[in-house]
Amino acid sequence: MCESFFATLECELIDRRRFRNQDEARREVFQFIEGWYNPHRRHSGIDYQSPINFERRYQGVA
């Protein structure tokens, strides 16, 4: 699981740009994780849906 995350991070963010300094890299990695990877990536534990879509479906049913 962890290897998959780091492969995605490297492919989608790290390999596509150069950072001016370590602080910029930290901010961009945080934004990648919290802004895209966690809320939008499909998760096998919730029937291969993104958490946002899962939550919308759950709220629509409730």
Tab-separated table of C-alpha atoms in Angstrom:
chain	number	residue	atom	x	y	z
A	1	MET	CA	0.000	0.000	0.000
A	2	CYS	CA	2.708	2.442	0.971
A	3	GLU	CA	4.696	1.745	-2.184
A	4	SER	CA	1.639	2.558	-4.276
A	5	PHE	CA	1.192	5.890	-2.483
A	6	PHE	CA	4.806	6.916	-2.989
A	7	ALA	CA	4.735	5.846	-6.638
A	8	THR	CA	1.676	8.038	-7.192
A	9	LEU	CA	3.239	10.943	-5.307
A	10	GLU	CA	6.426	10.669	-7.311
A	11	CYS	CA	4.690	10.317	-10.667
A	12	GLU	CA	1.988	12.949	-10.144
A	13	LEU	CA	3.945	15.605	-8.260
A	14	ILE	CA	7.654	15.119	-7.684
A	15	ASP	CA	8.661	14.199	-11.240
A	16	ARG	CA	6.592	16.986	-12.803
A	17	ARG	CA	8.249	19.997	-11.205
A	18	ARG	CA	11.223	21.457	-9.409
A	19	PHE	CA	10.840	23.031	-6.007
A	20	ARG	CA	12.666	26.185	-4.980
A	21	ASN	CA	13.290	24.938	-1.452
A	22	GLN	CA	12.306	22.337	1.104
A	23	ASP	CA	9.452	24.430	2.518
A	24	GLU	CA	7.845	24.735	-0.902
A	25	ALA	CA	8.178	20.982	-1.415
A	26	ARG	CA	6.543	20.307	1.966
A	27	ARG	CA	3.628	22.624	1.178
A	28	GLU	CA	3.068	21.054	-2.226
A	29	VAL	CA	3.226	17.500	-0.865
A	30	PHE	CA	0.748	18.429	1.884
A	31	GLN	CA	-1.592	20.013	-0.673
A	32	PHE	CA	-1.305	16.950	-2.913
A	33	ILE	CA	-2.217	14.606	-0.070
A	34	GLU	CA	-4.989	16.648	1.542
A	35	GLY	CA	-6.309	18.320	-1.600
A	36	TRP	CA	-6.356	15.390	-4.006
A	37	TYR	CA	-5.007	12.058	-2.824
A	38	ASN	CA	-7.095	11.594	0.314
A	39	PRO	CA	-10.456	13.058	-0.801
A	40	HIS	CA	-10.503	12.182	-4.523
A	41	ARG	CA	-8.545	8.956	-4.990
A	42	ARG	CA	-10.589	5.771	-5.167
A	43	HIS	CA	-10.288	3.490	-2.145
A	44	SER	CA	-10.812	-0.268	-2.220
A	45	GLY	CA	-12.274	-0.235	1.294
A	46	ILE	CA	-15.274	1.796	0.145
A	47	ASP	CA	-16.078	-0.121	-3.023
A	48	TYR	CA	-13.525	1.714	-5.193
A	49	GLN	CA	-15.165	5.094	-4.753
A	50	SER	CA	-13.542	8.346	-3.770
A	51	PRO	CA	-14.297	9.419	-0.206
A	52	ILE	CA	-16.144	12.460	-1.541
A	53	ASN	CA	-18.432	10.334	-3.729
A	54	PHE	CA	-18.936	7.795	-0.961
A	55	GLU	CA	-19.954	10.540	1.447
A	56	ARG	CA	-22.357	12.063	-1.091
A	57	ARG	CA	-24.004	8.688	-1.699
A	58	TYR	CA	-24.204	7.985	2.023
A	59	GLN	CA	-25.803	11.364	2.748
A	60	GLY	CA	-28.260	10.852	-0.101
A	61	VAL	CA	-29.387	7.543	1.399
A	62	ALA	CA	-29.586	8.759	4.998
